[in-house]
mmCIF file of C-alpha atoms in Angstrom:
data_model
loop_
_atom_site.group_PDB
_atom_site.id
_atom_site.type_symbol
_atom_site.label_atom_id
_atom_site.label_comp_id
_atom_site.label_asym_id
_atom_site.label_seq_id
_atom_site.Cartn_x
_atom_site.Cartn_y
_atom_site.Cartn_z
ATOM 1 C CA MET H 1 74.790 14.229 8.521
ATOM 2 C CA ARG H 2 77.061 13.356 5.602
ATOM 3 C CA SER H 3 76.485 10.339 3.390
ATOM 4 C CA PRO H 4 77.555 7.052 4.984
ATOM 5 C CA VAL H 5 80.951 5.650 4.020
ATOM 6 C CA LEU H 6 83.137 2.719 4.957
ATOM 7 C CA GLY H 7 85.369 4.182 7.649
ATOM 8 C CA ALA H 8 87.563 1.214 8.556
ATOM 9 C CA VAL H 9 88.273 -2.408 7.656
ATOM 10 C CA TYR H 10 89.718 -4.997 10.039
ATOM 11 C CA ILE H 11 90.951 -8.518 9.382
ATOM 12 C CA HIS H 12 91.546 -10.986 12.208
ATOM 13 C CA PRO H 13 93.813 -13.670 10.705
ATOM 14 C CA VAL H 14 93.794 -15.722 13.916
ATOM 15 C CA LYS H 15 90.519 -15.756 15.806
ATOM 16 C CA SER H 16 90.756 -13.624 18.984
ATOM 17 C CA LEU H 17 94.271 -12.324 18.309
ATOM 18 C CA ALA H 18 94.843 -8.630 17.579
ATOM 19 C CA ALA H 19 93.063 -7.100 14.611
ATOM 20 C CA HIS H 20 94.913 -6.125 11.430
ATOM 21 C CA ALA H 21 93.741 -2.790 9.964
ATOM 22 C CA ALA H 22 93.505 -2.672 6.166
ATOM 23 C CA VAL H 23 92.646 -0.047 3.573
ATOM 24 C CA GLN H 24 90.815 -2.613 1.464
ATOM 25 C CA ALA H 25 89.729 -6.238 1.592
ATOM 26 C CA VAL H 26 88.230 -8.866 -0.666
ATOM 27 C CA VAL H 27 84.773 -10.017 0.404
ATOM 28 C CA GLU H 28 84.375 -13.766 -0.086
ATOM 29 C CA PRO H 29 81.122 -15.682 0.497
ATOM 30 C CA TRP H 30 82.302 -16.740 3.986
ATOM 31 C CA GLY H 31 83.850 -13.413 5.066
ATOM 32 C CA LEU H 32 86.795 -11.144 4.345
ATOM 33 C CA ALA H 33 89.719 -12.883 2.661
ATOM 34 C CA GLY H 34 92.098 -14.058 5.362
ATOM 35 C CA ASP H 35 89.734 -13.304 8.233
ATOM 36 C CA ARG H 36 89.529 -15.900 10.999
ATOM 37 C CA ARG H 37 90.955 -18.764 8.974
ATOM 38 C CA TRP H 38 93.071 -19.774 11.998
ATOM 39 C CA MET H 39 92.120 -20.377 15.614
ATOM 40 C CA LEU H 40 93.428 -21.871 18.840
ATOM 41 C CA ILE H 41 92.042 -25.004 20.469
ATOM 42 C CA ASP H 42 92.766 -26.615 23.822
ATOM 43 C CA GLY H 43 93.707 -30.175 24.706
ATOM 44 C CA GLU H 44 90.105 -31.283 24.256
ATOM 45 C CA SER H 45 89.859 -29.621 20.826
ATOM 46 C CA ARG H 46 87.613 -26.797 22.052
ATOM 47 C CA VAL H 47 88.084 -23.272 20.722
ATOM 48 C CA VAL H 48 90.168 -20.920 22.861
ATOM 49 C CA THR H 49 89.408 -17.190 22.646
ATOM 50 C CA GLN H 50 89.830 -14.068 24.741
ATOM 51 C CA ARG H 51 86.917 -15.340 26.819
ATOM 52 C CA GLN H 52 89.317 -17.823 28.402
ATOM 53 C CA GLN H 53 92.635 -16.130 27.578
ATOM 54 C CA PRO H 54 92.423 -12.316 27.549
ATOM 55 C CA ARG H 55 96.178 -12.125 26.865
ATOM 56 C CA MET H 56 95.436 -13.252 23.314
ATOM 57 C CA ALA H 57 94.609 -9.596 22.628
ATOM 58 C CA MET H 58 98.306 -8.771 22.964
ATOM 59 C CA LEU H 59 99.403 -11.314 20.350
ATOM 60 C CA SER H 60 99.404 -10.359 16.665
ATOM 61 C CA ALA H 61 99.132 -12.309 13.433
ATOM 62 C CA GLU H 62 100.187 -10.514 10.266
ATOM 63 C CA PRO H 63 98.678 -12.096 7.135
ATOM 64 C CA LEU H 64 101.033 -13.379 4.460
ATOM 65 C CA PRO H 65 100.371 -14.034 0.751
ATOM 66 C CA GLY H 66 99.042 -17.543 0.396
ATOM 67 C CA GLY H 67 97.311 -17.585 3.769
ATOM 68 C CA GLY H 68 100.168 -17.970 6.224
ATOM 69 C CA VAL H 69 100.718 -15.661 9.193
ATOM 70 C CA VAL H 70 103.567 -14.127 11.158
ATOM 71 C CA LEU H 71 102.924 -14.436 14.896
ATOM 72 C CA SER H 72 104.380 -11.726 17.108
ATOM 73 C CA ALA H 73 104.224 -10.490 20.698
ATOM 74 C CA PRO H 74 105.900 -7.611 22.561
ATOM 75 C CA GLY H 75 109.520 -8.412 23.348
ATOM 76 C CA CYS H 76 109.472 -11.829 21.638
ATOM 77 C CA PRO H 77 110.912 -13.199 18.394
ATOM 78 C CA ALA H 78 108.291 -13.494 15.665
ATOM 79 C CA LEU H 79 107.351 -16.817 14.112
ATOM 80 C CA THR H 80 106.293 -17.439 10.521
ATOM 81 C CA VAL H 81 103.582 -20.082 10.163
ATOM 82 C CA ARG H 82 102.801 -21.550 6.762
ATOM 83 C CA VAL H 83 99.455 -23.015 5.731
ATOM 84 C CA PRO H 84 99.587 -26.721 6.612
ATOM 85 C CA ALA H 85 98.959 -29.403 4.017
ATOM 86 C CA PRO H 86 95.370 -30.707 4.382
ATOM 87 C CA ASP H 87 96.462 -34.332 4.688
ATOM 88 C CA ARG H 88 95.384 -34.608 8.324
ATOM 89 C CA THR H 89 92.382 -32.980 9.939
ATOM 90 C CA VAL H 90 90.990 -32.878 13.455
ATOM 91 C CA THR H 91 87.477 -32.103 14.615
ATOM 92 C CA ALA H 92 87.284 -28.936 16.698
ATOM 93 C CA GLU H 93 84.409 -27.671 18.811
ATOM 94 C CA LEU H 94 83.556 -24.066 18.010
ATOM 95 C CA HIS H 95 80.755 -22.894 20.283
ATOM 96 C CA ARG H 96 77.703 -24.890 19.148
ATOM 97 C CA SER H 97 79.271 -26.328 16.001
ATOM 98 C CA ARG H 98 81.952 -28.840 15.088
ATOM 99 C CA VAL H 99 84.337 -28.177 12.233
ATOM 100 C CA GLU H 100 87.155 -30.043 10.500
ATOM 101 C CA VAL H 101 90.439 -28.115 10.722
ATOM 102 C CA VAL H 102 94.093 -28.764 9.905
ATOM 103 C CA PRO H 103 96.763 -28.624 12.658
ATOM 104 C CA ALA H 104 99.644 -26.187 12.205
ATOM 105 C CA ALA H 105 103.283 -27.121 12.690
ATOM 106 C CA PRO H 106 104.209 -28.007 16.313
ATOM 107 C CA GLU H 107 106.501 -24.982 16.671
ATOM 108 C CA ALA H 108 103.445 -22.729 16.372
ATOM 109 C CA ASP H 109 101.794 -24.545 19.282
ATOM 110 C CA ALA H 110 104.938 -24.166 21.381
ATOM 111 C CA TRP H 111 105.250 -20.447 20.571
ATOM 112 C CA LEU H 112 101.641 -19.753 21.556
ATOM 113 C CA ALA H 113 101.709 -21.939 24.658
ATOM 114 C CA ALA H 114 104.791 -20.118 25.935
ATOM 115 C CA ARG H 115 103.066 -16.730 25.596
ATOM 116 C CA LEU H 116 99.732 -17.819 27.062
ATOM 117 C CA GLY H 117 100.936 -20.219 29.735
ATOM 118 C CA ALA H 118 98.476 -22.880 28.606
ATOM 119 C CA GLU H 119 98.345 -25.884 26.321
ATOM 120 C CA VAL H 120 96.945 -24.720 22.989
ATOM 121 C CA ARG H 121 97.127 -25.799 19.380
ATOM 122 C CA LEU H 122 96.909 -23.621 16.281
ATOM 123 C CA VAL H 123 94.629 -24.946 13.542
ATOM 124 C CA HIS H 124 93.659 -23.771 10.058
ATOM 125 C CA LEU H 125 90.379 -23.870 8.149
ATOM 126 C CA ASP H 126 91.337 -25.243 4.756
ATOM 127 C CA ALA H 127 87.992 -25.245 2.921
ATOM 128 C CA PRO H 128 85.613 -22.491 4.051
ATOM 129 C CA SER H 129 83.384 -23.118 1.052
ATOM 130 C CA HIS H 130 81.918 -26.237 2.676
ATOM 131 C CA ARG H 131 83.363 -26.912 6.145
ATOM 132 C CA ARG H 132 80.916 -24.886 8.248
ATOM 133 C CA PRO H 133 77.398 -23.764 7.256
ATOM 134 C CA VAL H 134 75.784 -20.616 8.639
ATOM 135 C CA ASP H 135 73.059 -21.240 11.220
ATOM 136 C CA PRO H 136 70.061 -22.233 9.035
ATOM 137 C CA GLN H 137 67.799 -20.021 11.146
ATOM 138 C CA PHE H 138 69.540 -17.038 9.551
ATOM 139 C CA GLY H 139 71.478 -18.364 6.568
ATOM 140 C CA ARG H 140 70.385 -19.705 3.217
ATOM 141 C CA PRO H 141 71.280 -23.144 1.821
ATOM 142 C CA GLY H 142 74.933 -23.214 0.799
ATOM 143 C CA GLU H 143 75.995 -20.177 2.849
ATOM 144 C CA THR H 144 79.084 -20.853 4.942
ATOM 145 C CA VAL H 145 81.218 -19.056 7.491
ATOM 146 C CA SER H 146 84.899 -19.105 8.394
ATOM 147 C CA LEU H 147 85.945 -19.492 12.052
ATOM 148 C CA ALA H 148 84.005 -16.409 13.157
ATOM 149 C CA ASP H 149 81.546 -17.019 15.982
ATOM 150 C CA GLY H 150 78.563 -17.402 13.684
ATOM 151 C CA PHE H 151 78.426 -15.096 10.663
ATOM 152 C CA PRO H 152 80.783 -14.047 7.864
ATOM 153 C CA LEU H 153 81.126 -10.351 8.787
ATOM 154 C CA LEU H 154 80.500 -8.096 11.749
ATOM 155 C CA LEU H 155 79.482 -4.494 11.066
ATOM 156 C CA THR H 156 79.579 -1.623 13.550
ATOM 157 C CA ALA H 157 78.851 2.099 13.208
ATOM 158 C CA ARG H 158 80.826 5.045 14.526
ATOM 159 C CA GLY H 159 77.672 6.983 15.394
ATOM 160 C CA SER H 160 76.478 4.158 17.619
ATOM 161 C CA LEU H 161 79.828 3.957 19.403
ATOM 162 C CA ASP H 162 79.686 7.702 20.058
ATOM 163 C CA ALA H 163 76.187 7.288 21.524
ATOM 164 C CA LEU H 164 77.300 4.341 23.645
ATOM 165 C CA ASN H 165 80.261 6.298 24.979
ATOM 166 C CA SER H 166 77.937 9.141 25.934
ATOM 167 C CA LEU H 167 75.892 6.667 27.952
ATOM 168 C CA VAL H 168 79.029 5.203 29.561
ATOM 169 C CA ALA H 169 80.073 8.726 30.599
ATOM 170 C CA GLN H 170 76.732 9.128 32.389
ATOM 171 C CA GLY H 171 76.846 5.712 34.048
ATOM 172 C CA GLU H 172 78.476 4.032 37.034
ATOM 173 C CA HIS H 173 81.924 3.617 35.459
ATOM 174 C CA PRO H 174 82.659 6.785 33.458
ATOM 175 C CA HIS H 175 86.398 6.390 34.045
ATOM 176 C CA GLU H 176 86.381 3.344 31.758
ATOM 177 C CA GLY H 177 85.345 5.394 28.746
ATOM 178 C CA PRO H 178 85.479 6.416 26.069
ATOM 179 C CA LEU H 179 85.759 2.917 24.633
ATOM 180 C CA PRO H 180 87.555 2.362 21.303
ATOM 181 C CA MET H 181 85.952 0.442 18.464
ATOM 182 C CA SER H 182 88.563 -2.296 18.896
ATOM 183 C CA ARG H 183 86.602 -3.586 21.915
ATOM 184 C CA PHE H 184 83.961 -4.899 19.490
ATOM 185 C CA ARG H 185 86.333 -6.544 16.962
ATOM 186 C CA PRO H 186 84.381 -5.611 13.826
ATOM 187 C CA ASN H 187 85.258 -6.322 10.212
ATOM 188 C CA VAL H 188 83.708 -3.162 8.785
ATOM 189 C CA VAL H 189 82.978 0.182 10.440
ATOM 190 C CA VAL H 190 80.458 2.560 8.891
ATOM 191 C CA GLU H 191 80.768 6.306 9.425
ATOM 192 C CA GLY H 192 78.276 9.088 8.745
ATOM 193 C CA THR H 193 75.068 7.571 10.157
ATOM 194 C CA GLU H 194 72.868 8.452 13.085
ATOM 195 C CA ALA H 195 73.264 6.379 16.221
ATOM 196 C CA TRP H 196 71.730 2.901 15.944
ATOM 197 C CA ALA H 197 70.641 3.453 12.333
ATOM 198 C CA GLU H 198 71.992 -0.011 11.523
ATOM 199 C CA ASP H 199 69.200 -1.555 13.615
ATOM 200 C CA GLY H 200 66.810 -0.838 10.763
ATOM 201 C CA TRP H 201 68.919 -2.152 7.875
ATOM 202 C CA ARG H 202 68.074 -5.356 6.023
ATOM 203 C CA ARG H 203 70.313 -5.104 2.927
ATOM 204 C CA ILE H 204 73.148 -2.690 2.218
ATOM 205 C CA ALA H 205 75.859 -2.171 -0.385
ATOM 206 C CA ILE H 206 79.433 -1.199 0.429
ATOM 207 C CA GLY H 207 80.764 -0.021 -2.880
ATOM 208 C CA GLU H 208 79.427 -2.675 -5.241
ATOM 209 C CA VAL H 209 79.310 -5.497 -2.691
ATOM 210 C CA VAL H 210 75.831 -6.355 -1.413
ATOM 211 C CA LEU H 211 75.417 -7.576 2.167
ATOM 212 C CA ARG H 212 72.407 -8.952 4.024
ATOM 213 C CA VAL H 213 72.007 -7.739 7.603
ATOM 214 C CA VAL H 214 70.660 -10.751 9.460
ATOM 215 C CA LYS H 215 70.996 -10.369 13.230
ATOM 216 C CA PRO H 216 72.179 -7.938 15.911
ATOM 217 C CA CYS H 217 75.367 -9.039 17.633
ATOM 218 C CA GLY H 218 75.094 -10.102 21.261
ATOM 219 C CA ARG H 219 78.202 -9.042 23.161
ATOM 220 C CA CYS H 220 80.254 -11.085 25.638
ATOM 221 C CA VAL H 221 83.047 -10.503 28.149
ATOM 222 C CA ILE H 222 85.558 -9.888 25.338
ATOM 223 C CA SER H 223 84.075 -6.419 24.901
ATOM 224 C CA THR H 224 85.219 -5.569 28.455
ATOM 225 C CA THR H 225 88.827 -6.474 27.584
ATOM 226 C CA ASP H 226 91.296 -3.676 26.841
ATOM 227 C CA GLN H 227 92.796 -4.823 23.548
ATOM 228 C CA ARG H 228 96.140 -3.181 24.362
ATOM 229 C CA THR H 229 96.666 -4.421 27.918
ATOM 230 C CA ALA H 230 94.318 -7.447 28.251
ATOM 231 C CA GLU H 231 92.873 -5.906 31.433
ATOM 232 C CA ARG H 232 89.134 -6.274 32.001
ATOM 233 C CA GLY H 233 86.610 -3.788 33.281
ATOM 234 C CA ARG H 234 82.821 -3.609 33.506
ATOM 235 C CA GLU H 235 82.047 -1.599 30.404
ATOM 236 C CA PRO H 236 80.418 -1.728 27.943
ATOM 237 C CA LEU H 237 78.332 -4.609 29.290
ATOM 238 C CA ARG H 238 76.933 -2.606 32.216
ATOM 239 C CA THR H 239 75.705 0.157 29.913
ATOM 240 C CA LEU H 240 74.477 -2.216 27.212
ATOM 241 C CA ALA H 241 72.468 -4.095 29.852
ATOM 242 C CA LEU H 242 70.630 -0.881 30.690
ATOM 243 C CA HIS H 243 70.108 0.485 27.193
ATOM 244 C CA ARG H 244 70.620 -2.227 24.567
ATOM 245 C CA ARG H 245 69.194 -5.432 26.010
ATOM 246 C CA GLU H 246 67.031 -7.782 23.976
ATOM 247 C CA GLY H 247 66.099 -10.842 25.996
ATOM 248 C CA LYS H 248 69.375 -12.227 27.311
ATOM 249 C CA GLU H 249 71.505 -10.499 24.677
ATOM 250 C CA LEU H 250 73.333 -7.178 25.047
ATOM 251 C CA LEU H 251 73.514 -5.716 21.572
ATOM 252 C CA PHE H 252 76.120 -3.776 19.648
ATOM 253 C CA GLY H 253 76.761 -4.157 15.918
ATOM 254 C CA GLN H 254 75.159 -6.282 13.229
ATOM 255 C CA ASN H 255 76.006 -9.686 11.766
ATOM 256 C CA VAL H 256 75.967 -9.681 7.973
ATOM 257 C CA ILE H 257 76.200 -12.222 5.155
ATOM 258 C CA PRO H 258 77.561 -11.360 1.690
ATOM 259 C CA GLU H 259 75.147 -11.653 -1.199
ATOM 260 C CA SER H 260 77.903 -10.809 -3.676
ATOM 261 C CA THR H 261 81.691 -10.725 -3.655
ATOM 262 C CA GLY H 262 84.273 -8.121 -4.564
ATOM 263 C CA THR H 263 86.710 -5.636 -3.075
ATOM 264 C CA ILE H 264 85.680 -3.049 -0.505
ATOM 265 C CA ARG H 265 87.823 -0.001 0.264
ATOM 266 C CA VAL H 266 87.921 2.556 3.033
ATOM 267 C CA GLY H 267 85.953 5.542 1.751
ATOM 268 C CA ASP H 268 83.501 3.465 -0.296
ATOM 269 C CA PRO H 269 79.913 4.716 -0.134
ATOM 270 C CA VAL H 270 77.491 2.701 1.981
ATOM 271 C CA ARG H 271 73.951 2.505 0.585
ATOM 272 C CA VAL H 272 70.901 1.132 2.360
ATOM 273 C CA LEU H 273 69.049 -1.036 -0.168
ATOM 274 C CA ASP H 274 66.296 -2.359 2.069
ATOM 275 C CA ARG H 275 65.048 -1.495 5.532
ATOM 276 C CA ARG H 276 63.212 -3.492 8.148
ATOM 277 C CA PRO H 277 59.619 -2.254 8.264
ATOM 278 C CA ASP H 278 59.232 -3.656 11.761
ATOM 279 C CA ARG H 279 62.372 -2.106 13.205
ATOM 280 C CA ALA H 280 63.166 1.568 12.996
ATOM 281 C CA PRO H 281 66.501 2.763 14.423
ATOM 282 C CA ALA H 282 66.311 1.934 18.090
ATOM 283 C CA GLY H 283 68.272 4.629 19.863
ATOM 284 C CA SER H 284 68.994 3.795 23.474
ATOM 285 C CA ARG H 285 66.433 1.510 25.043
#
């Protein structure tokens, strides 16, 4: 087994739209620069994701300097969306939290509504440094998060995906595998570790950036969504339910919080600084 390295970096400019692969990214206290600073909300100001609209997977948002995005979809004209002035905010409901966000220009809403066939609005998080604190059960005072579900970064490991795909191949729906890493929408992908090694990590460094590993990630129906076609299947949730269940959660990947900032690059070494004495690598359960 070679030494662990950072194998891939993904930025999701608009929450639940297609991922943007990068060779490097700046780690800010609340996540990767430009990651999940935009999201969609419905007419009642509730977040809209692939849970409700799987076709969001087929829409792309290319990040622009300054924080804007270019929205695109197959066979459609692209639309450039600039960061709105923070002179008017609305309160949006994001899972169990409420957050102040800034509405985008109306043409962005119209463009998205036409592609999704539903009333949606595009909104922007203007001040991630103080708008939304991390769950105090896992975060420290002053730690914040962008518009990600709950934590600044999501980490997955290639070795664990390979192990999961082996289990899928032996299960009830082998034709659905092998599953690509895109199903899990990570920010950082580690290569060169044994399967499920990340279960035992408490603090790691990617290059010179230190990250605290705080909680396994419970997976939802989005992981069953083909990110190219928006079609849904049964995997990986069926296999995770058999082998990676903890209470009501089906686990794949780890939620992490930055303890320092800086630039990470594909190929950077990944060092384990501290391990969980109570949790050795789990393997399949």
